[in-house]
Amino acid sequence: MFSRTQTILIPVISVVLGLLIGAVVMLVSGYNPIEGYSALLRGSLGDSFYIGETIRQITPYIFAGLAVAFAFRTGLFNIGVEGQLLVGWIASVWVGLAFDLPKIIHLPMAVLAGAIAGALWAFIPGLLKAKLRVHEVIVTIMMNYIALHLVNYLVRYVISDQQNTTSRVPESASLKSPFFEALTEFSTMHYGIFLALAGAIIYYVILEKTSTGFELRSVGFNQNASQYAGMNVNRNIILSMVISGAFAGLGGAMEGLGTFGYAFIHGAFSGVGFDGIAVALLGGNVAIGVVLAAALFGILKQGALIMPLQSGVPTELVEIVIAIIIFFVASSYIIAYLLQRFKKGAQ
Amino acid sequence: MKKRKFGLALSMVLAAGTILGACGSDDNESSDGSSGGGDDAASNDFTVSMVTDTGGVDDKSFNQSAWEGLQAFGEEYDLEEGTNGYNYFQSNNDADYVTNFNTAARSEFDLVFGIGFLLTEAIGQVAAQQTDTNFAIVDDVAEGDNVASITFKEHEGSFLVGVVAGLTTESNKIGFIGGVESDLINKFAAGFQAGVEAVNPDAQIDIQFSGDFNNASRGQQMAAAMYGSGTDVIYHAAGGTGNGVFTEAKNLKQQDPDRQVWVIGVDRDQAEEGALTANGEEYNVTLTSMVKRVDIAVQDISKRAMDGDFPGGEVIEYGIEEGGISIAETQDNLTQEILDEVENYKQQILDGEIEVPSTR
């Protein structure tokens, strides 16, 4: 397909083009793009508070991106990351509230509960795909809605006494970090970023360094060939969805135990899971790419919040930039073609 | 190749660490610097801002109403839009609330409104940290000496539109579509039910929740099911989901202009949402609206804060009496008889003869 340099160049060029076209949109609508982008940078990396918030924003993006990317490498399109994230969120908060244990047991247990819940939620579409060939896109989309309403029900009637939010998880199950809070002037940055980076390393190791990972990737390349080579395709499909769901569930646990420290009734989807699709796409479905793409998304989304205040540019502009970036990544053949033409021209 | 990749990753982590470390040493100074000038704001350079929930300031509902209130306040006292006057912070995601409150406090706004009960936790958290800034939460109660809680007696207004619905219905079947089931939305449902029962004890009321404030297609489906089973008046308290109710009602009216289909709007005067043209004639399916004057509340609290009378730690309730709750000014679809009856019940509520229930 693409050469090695191309796989790196295409996302980079897409980002640059996205930002450039964003600047043109700003110019056309009467804003100053330099002011706009510098406000965006100030609002995401300008001082310690915003850096803290940006890192907090990046954390669930990494997990969501890894979740989508993992399934994608096995040839599965997991649109259900949003739902898996929500059930992971509620499960981790629930375990956080239900038990009274020392932190060294309680916190890992709560985080793990999130992963398991996400994994179970993704197991269902995996099983349906493996056994009955039901397309995972349809099932995962449906499961998102089930997750949203189930979680809202649990928050209101099971975990809390008809409240809109649950109580806060106790210190023993919290990822909140007084150290980072002090360092970043009360930002909501928490320890989850280390888990997210560890998650990226685990992702890399599983996919690239183990025979299971080889099988998973092989199924992604060609199911028939894999089957002919003696691999159990169905088992790999389920496994891939389960691991993908576990990553998504961990992303939810980060929100539940770190960013918020509680679960609440969602009026609509959080959007993190859907952004994960874009993160994975931009990151080329490799660990380091996902981390970098998540960082870019975190910076853009966080910086967007302050843009209207400091430069008058509406936050929606960032959505436009992101959409353009994704457009170029998705139409990567155009860029690859142009690159080739450019090379030939030079010769 | 693999090794080089790992090396790259390692150096990235290190680089990130260095950047972070550098920031850590900075921030003590900057926080010292910023806390100096915050307090001594004279009343003429009063600044005020609001943080929206995920609906945004163009939600045709209470975020928009709050922003209109701030704009009116700014105009009245000659404030400019921006960091030195009045402004809003748009939240695109639930995780943005804390960031936005913090940014508002750090931009040294004297008063920061949080619009909607979704922001309660965030406002409580930030208010405890940013003690020099005053906060106000709309639609819920938050704790803290620097937080004012603004609530509305939605049940009173819902009672009045319930009276309208009870007198208007011909099929004696009335629907209620709520957003996410919560104490707040139950206040609407309870008041509405009581209002209908007061004037029309025979009417059946079907109370349903869409589970979502932002899903117009779900609202349309639910409305289609209700109208299909003979319901002729639907009261929605579902934000953006309610827009679907209007769509369905307008579709039905378009197909059969003689059919009786009504929607009762919420929060703002929603008459413009219900307007349509069928067979060259103009119709409007909006029967009336339960208007919640978030704008009046926002102006009122801003004024008090500017005059140094900020009601921190208090819960302020706006009802019919305070001018915070009423039925819409557009009354083209209401007969004089109904208006008289509404006026009659309104007076009874004001006189305390009727105690409208706020829970079901």
PDB file of N, CA and C in Angstrom, chain B residues 41-95:
ATOM      1  N   ALA B  41     -13.290  45.378  42.713  1.00  0.00           N
ATOM      2  CA  ALA B  41     -13.984  45.854  41.530  1.00  0.00           C
ATOM      3  C   ALA B  41     -15.077  46.829  41.933  1.00  0.00           C
ATOM      4  N   ALA B  42     -15.016  48.029  41.433  1.00  0.00           N
ATOM      5  CA  ALA B  42     -16.082  48.988  41.701  1.00  0.00           C
ATOM      6  C   ALA B  42     -17.296  48.599  40.885  1.00  0.00           C
ATOM      7  N   SER B  43     -18.469  49.155  41.208  1.00  0.00           N
ATOM      8  CA  SER B  43     -19.685  48.642  40.595  1.00  0.00           C
ATOM      9  C   SER B  43     -19.733  48.951  39.099  1.00  0.00           C
ATOM     10  N   ASN B  44     -19.079  49.993  38.632  1.00  0.00           N
ATOM     11  CA  ASN B  44     -19.182  50.300  37.215  1.00  0.00           C
ATOM     12  C   ASN B  44     -18.296  49.415  36.346  1.00  0.00           C
ATOM     13  N   ASP B  45     -17.270  48.784  36.955  1.00  0.00           N
ATOM     14  CA  ASP B  45     -16.560  47.807  36.135  1.00  0.00           C
ATOM     15  C   ASP B  45     -16.893  46.384  36.580  1.00  0.00           C
ATOM     16  N   PHE B  46     -18.137  46.212  36.899  1.00  0.00           N
ATOM     17  CA  PHE B  46     -18.648  44.891  37.258  1.00  0.00           C
ATOM     18  C   PHE B  46     -18.595  43.967  36.029  1.00  0.00           C
ATOM     19  N   THR B  47     -18.144  42.746  36.237  1.00  0.00           N
ATOM     20  CA  THR B  47     -18.114  41.809  35.114  1.00  0.00           C
ATOM     21  C   THR B  47     -18.885  40.547  35.468  1.00  0.00           C
ATOM     22  N   VAL B  48     -19.537  39.988  34.482  1.00  0.00           N
ATOM     23  CA  VAL B  48     -20.382  38.822  34.735  1.00  0.00           C
ATOM     24  C   VAL B  48     -20.325  37.892  33.521  1.00  0.00           C
ATOM     25  N   SER B  49     -20.340  36.609  33.774  1.00  0.00           N
ATOM     26  CA  SER B  49     -20.328  35.666  32.656  1.00  0.00           C
ATOM     27  C   SER B  49     -21.177  34.454  33.010  1.00  0.00           C
ATOM     28  N   MET B  50     -21.418  33.638  32.023  1.00  0.00           N
ATOM     29  CA  MET B  50     -22.189  32.419  32.260  1.00  0.00           C
ATOM     30  C   MET B  50     -21.555  31.247  31.530  1.00  0.00           C
ATOM     31  N   VAL B  51     -21.724  30.059  32.104  1.00  0.00           N
ATOM     32  CA  VAL B  51     -21.248  28.834  31.478  1.00  0.00           C
ATOM     33  C   VAL B  51     -22.474  28.054  31.036  1.00  0.00           C
ATOM     34  N   THR B  52     -22.552  27.740  29.753  1.00  0.00           N
ATOM     35  CA  THR B  52     -23.717  27.008  29.242  1.00  0.00           C
ATOM     36  C   THR B  52     -23.560  25.525  29.543  1.00  0.00           C
ATOM     37  N   ASP B  53     -24.656  24.797  29.468  1.00  0.00           N
ATOM     38  CA  ASP B  53     -24.497  23.348  29.426  1.00  0.00           C
ATOM     39  C   ASP B  53     -24.276  22.974  27.955  1.00  0.00           C
ATOM     40  N   THR B  54     -24.344  21.691  27.627  1.00  0.00           N
ATOM     41  CA  THR B  54     -23.943  21.301  26.285  1.00  0.00           C
ATOM     42  C   THR B  54     -24.909  21.802  25.213  1.00  0.00           C
ATOM     43  N   GLY B  55     -26.052  22.360  25.631  1.00  0.00           N
ATOM     44  CA  GLY B  55     -27.011  22.882  24.653  1.00  0.00           C
ATOM     45  C   GLY B  55     -26.496  24.104  23.906  1.00  0.00           C
ATOM     46  N   GLY B  56     -25.702  24.941  24.586  1.00  0.00           N
ATOM     47  CA  GLY B  56     -25.189  26.143  23.941  1.00  0.00           C
ATOM     48  C   GLY B  56     -26.190  27.289  23.972  1.00  0.00           C
ATOM     49  N   VAL B  57     -25.726  28.509  23.638  1.00  0.00           N
ATOM     50  CA  VAL B  57     -26.578  29.691  23.781  1.00  0.00           C
ATOM     51  C   VAL B  57     -27.627  29.819  22.688  1.00  0.00           C
ATOM     52  N   ASP B  58     -27.620  28.906  21.715  1.00  0.00           N
ATOM     53  CA  ASP B  58     -28.650  28.983  20.681  1.00  0.00           C
ATOM     54  C   ASP B  58     -29.576  27.778  20.771  1.00  0.00           C
ATOM     55  N   ASP B  59     -29.843  27.327  21.996  1.00  0.00           N
ATOM     56  CA  ASP B  59     -30.634  26.097  22.158  1.00  0.00           C
ATOM     57  C   ASP B  59     -32.143  26.354  22.112  1.00  0.00           C
ATOM     58  N   LYS B  60     -32.563  27.602  21.855  1.00  0.00           N
ATOM     59  CA  LYS B  60     -33.973  27.982  21.825  1.00  0.00           C
ATOM     60  C   LYS B  60     -34.637  27.681  23.152  1.00  0.00           C
ATOM     61  N   SER B  61     -33.852  27.520  24.184  1.00  0.00           N
ATOM     62  CA  SER B  61     -34.423  27.170  25.473  1.00  0.00           C
ATOM     63  C   SER B  61     -33.694  27.960  26.550  1.00  0.00           C
ATOM     64  N   PHE B  62     -33.414  27.359  27.706  1.00  0.00           N
ATOM     65  CA  PHE B  62     -33.002  28.199  28.822  1.00  0.00           C
ATOM     66  C   PHE B  62     -31.583  28.753  28.727  1.00  0.00           C
ATOM     67  N   ASN B  63     -30.670  28.086  27.997  1.00  0.00           N
ATOM     68  CA  ASN B  63     -29.350  28.703  27.821  1.00  0.00           C
ATOM     69  C   ASN B  63     -29.483  30.020  27.061  1.00  0.00           C
ATOM     70  N   GLN B  64     -30.303  29.959  26.011  1.00  0.00           N
ATOM     71  CA  GLN B  64     -30.509  31.152  25.199  1.00  0.00           C
ATOM     72  C   GLN B  64     -31.178  32.246  26.023  1.00  0.00           C
ATOM     73  N   SER B  65     -32.149  31.836  26.813  1.00  0.00           N
ATOM     74  CA  SER B  65     -32.874  32.788  27.637  1.00  0.00           C
ATOM     75  C   SER B  65     -31.920  33.452  28.638  1.00  0.00           C
ATOM     76  N   ALA B  66     -31.034  32.666  29.242  1.00  0.00           N
ATOM     77  CA  ALA B  66     -30.076  33.218  30.204  1.00  0.00           C
ATOM     78  C   ALA B  66     -29.148  34.212  29.517  1.00  0.00           C
ATOM     79  N   TRP B  67     -28.708  33.849  28.323  1.00  0.00           N
ATOM     80  CA  TRP B  67     -27.792  34.727  27.591  1.00  0.00           C
ATOM     81  C   TRP B  67     -28.494  36.026  27.206  1.00  0.00           C
ATOM     82  N   GLU B  68     -29.770  35.916  26.810  1.00  0.00           N
ATOM     83  CA  GLU B  68     -30.534  37.131  26.516  1.00  0.00           C
ATOM     84  C   GLU B  68     -30.628  38.019  27.748  1.00  0.00           C
ATOM     85  N   GLY B  69     -30.759  37.363  28.905  1.00  0.00           N
ATOM     86  CA  GLY B  69     -30.807  38.126  30.152  1.00  0.00           C
ATOM     87  C   GLY B  69     -29.510  38.872  30.397  1.00  0.00           C
ATOM     88  N   LEU B  70     -28.394  38.180  30.168  1.00  0.00           N
ATOM     89  CA  LEU B  70     -27.093  38.826  30.382  1.00  0.00           C
ATOM     90  C   LEU B  70     -26.890  39.968  29.397  1.00  0.00           C
ATOM     91  N   GLN B  71     -27.315  39.746  28.150  1.00  0.00           N
ATOM     92  CA  GLN B  71     -27.169  40.799  27.145  1.00  0.00           C
ATOM     93  C   GLN B  71     -27.980  42.027  27.538  1.00  0.00           C
ATOM     94  N   ALA B  72     -29.196  41.772  28.017  1.00  0.00           N
ATOM     95  CA  ALA B  72     -30.054  42.887  28.430  1.00  0.00           C
ATOM     96  C   ALA B  72     -29.419  43.621  29.608  1.00  0.00           C
ATOM     97  N   PHE B  73     -28.860  42.846  30.523  1.00  0.00           N
ATOM     98  CA  PHE B  73     -28.199  43.440  31.689  1.00  0.00           C
ATOM     99  C   PHE B  73     -27.014  44.299  31.238  1.00  0.00           C
ATOM    100  N   GLY B  74     -26.227  43.735  30.301  1.00  0.00           N
ATOM    101  CA  GLY B  74     -25.070  44.462  29.802  1.00  0.00           C
ATOM    102  C   GLY B  74     -25.472  45.768  29.140  1.00  0.00           C
ATOM    103  N   GLU B  75     -26.574  45.707  28.388  1.00  0.00           N
ATOM    104  CA  GLU B  75     -27.035  46.898  27.696  1.00  0.00           C
ATOM    105  C   GLU B  75     -27.498  47.961  28.692  1.00  0.00           C
ATOM    106  N   GLU B  76     -28.210  47.506  29.705  1.00  0.00           N
ATOM    107  CA  GLU B  76     -28.770  48.429  30.682  1.00  0.00           C
ATOM    108  C   GLU B  76     -27.663  49.188  31.419  1.00  0.00           C
ATOM    109  N   TYR B  77     -26.580  48.463  31.744  1.00  0.00           N
ATOM    110  CA  TYR B  77     -25.529  49.106  32.538  1.00  0.00           C
ATOM    111  C   TYR B  77     -24.290  49.418  31.716  1.00  0.00           C
ATOM    112  N   ASP B  78     -24.474  49.422  30.383  1.00  0.00           N
ATOM    113  CA  ASP B  78     -23.385  49.875  29.524  1.00  0.00           C
ATOM    114  C   ASP B  78     -22.125  49.030  29.639  1.00  0.00           C
ATOM    115  N   LEU B  79     -22.291  47.728  29.754  1.00  0.00           N
ATOM    116  CA  LEU B  79     -21.114  46.862  29.780  1.00  0.00           C
ATOM    117  C   LEU B  79     -20.837  46.420  28.350  1.00  0.00           C
ATOM    118  N   GLU B  80     -19.575  46.156  28.060  1.00  0.00           N
ATOM    119  CA  GLU B  80     -19.270  45.658  26.727  1.00  0.00           C
ATOM    120  C   GLU B  80     -19.115  44.142  26.769  1.00  0.00           C
ATOM    121  N   GLU B  81     -19.396  43.526  25.620  1.00  0.00           N
ATOM    122  CA  GLU B  81     -19.241  42.082  25.557  1.00  0.00           C
ATOM    123  C   GLU B  81     -17.754  41.748  25.488  1.00  0.00           C
ATOM    124  N   GLY B  82     -17.307  40.822  26.309  1.00  0.00           N
ATOM    125  CA  GLY B  82     -15.889  40.464  26.327  1.00  0.00           C
ATOM    126  C   GLY B  82     -15.418  40.251  27.751  1.00  0.00           C
ATOM    127  N   THR B  83     -14.120  40.185  27.920  1.00  0.00           N
ATOM    128  CA  THR B  83     -13.582  39.892  29.255  1.00  0.00           C
ATOM    129  C   THR B  83     -13.841  41.014  30.249  1.00  0.00           C
ATOM    130  N   ASN B  84     -14.086  42.243  29.762  1.00  0.00           N
ATOM    131  CA  ASN B  84     -14.258  43.350  30.699  1.00  0.00           C
ATOM    132  C   ASN B  84     -15.717  43.692  30.955  1.00  0.00           C
ATOM    133  N   GLY B  85     -16.601  42.870  30.484  1.00  0.00           N
ATOM    134  CA  GLY B  85     -18.015  43.191  30.668  1.00  0.00           C
ATOM    135  C   GLY B  85     -18.797  41.925  30.941  1.00  0.00           C
ATOM    136  N   TYR B  86     -19.454  41.427  29.908  1.00  0.00           N
ATOM    137  CA  TYR B  86     -20.212  40.197  30.074  1.00  0.00           C
ATOM    138  C   TYR B  86     -19.849  39.240  28.951  1.00  0.00           C
ATOM    139  N   ASN B  87     -19.964  37.971  29.226  1.00  0.00           N
ATOM    140  CA  ASN B  87     -19.539  36.987  28.238  1.00  0.00           C
ATOM    141  C   ASN B  87     -20.159  35.635  28.563  1.00  0.00           C
ATOM    142  N   TYR B  88     -20.069  34.704  27.607  1.00  0.00           N
ATOM    143  CA  TYR B  88     -20.502  33.343  27.921  1.00  0.00           C
ATOM    144  C   TYR B  88     -19.409  32.348  27.552  1.00  0.00           C
ATOM    145  N   PHE B  89     -19.444  31.218  28.201  1.00  0.00           N
ATOM    146  CA  PHE B  89     -18.508  30.129  27.906  1.00  0.00           C
ATOM    147  C   PHE B  89     -19.325  28.943  27.440  1.00  0.00           C
ATOM    148  N   GLN B  90     -19.027  28.478  26.267  1.00  0.00           N
ATOM    149  CA  GLN B  90     -19.767  27.365  25.684  1.00  0.00           C
ATOM    150  C   GLN B  90     -19.144  26.041  26.135  1.00  0.00           C
ATOM    151  N   SER B  91     -19.956  25.132  26.638  1.00  0.00           N
ATOM    152  CA  SER B  91     -19.455  23.797  26.982  1.00  0.00           C
ATOM    153  C   SER B  91     -19.864  22.827  25.889  1.00  0.00           C
ATOM    154  N   ASN B  92     -18.891  22.137  25.329  1.00  0.00           N
ATOM    155  CA  ASN B  92     -19.208  21.172  24.277  1.00  0.00           C
ATOM    156  C   ASN B  92     -19.367  19.771  24.837  1.00  0.00           C
ATOM    157  N   ASN B  93     -18.982  19.605  26.099  1.00  0.00           N
ATOM    158  CA  ASN B  93     -18.890  18.274  26.669  1.00  0.00           C
ATOM    159  C   ASN B  93     -19.043  18.424  28.177  1.00  0.00           C
ATOM    160  N   ASP B  94     -19.524  17.373  28.840  1.00  0.00           N
ATOM    161  CA  ASP B  94     -19.700  17.466  30.290  1.00  0.00           C
ATOM    162  C   ASP B  94     -18.393  17.764  31.009  1.00  0.00           C
ATOM    163  N   ALA B  95     -17.285  17.309  30.438  1.00  0.00           N
ATOM    164  CA  ALA B  95     -15.991  17.513  31.091  1.00  0.00           C
ATOM    165  C   ALA B  95     -15.543  18.969  30.997  1.00  0.00           C
TER     166      ALA B  95
END
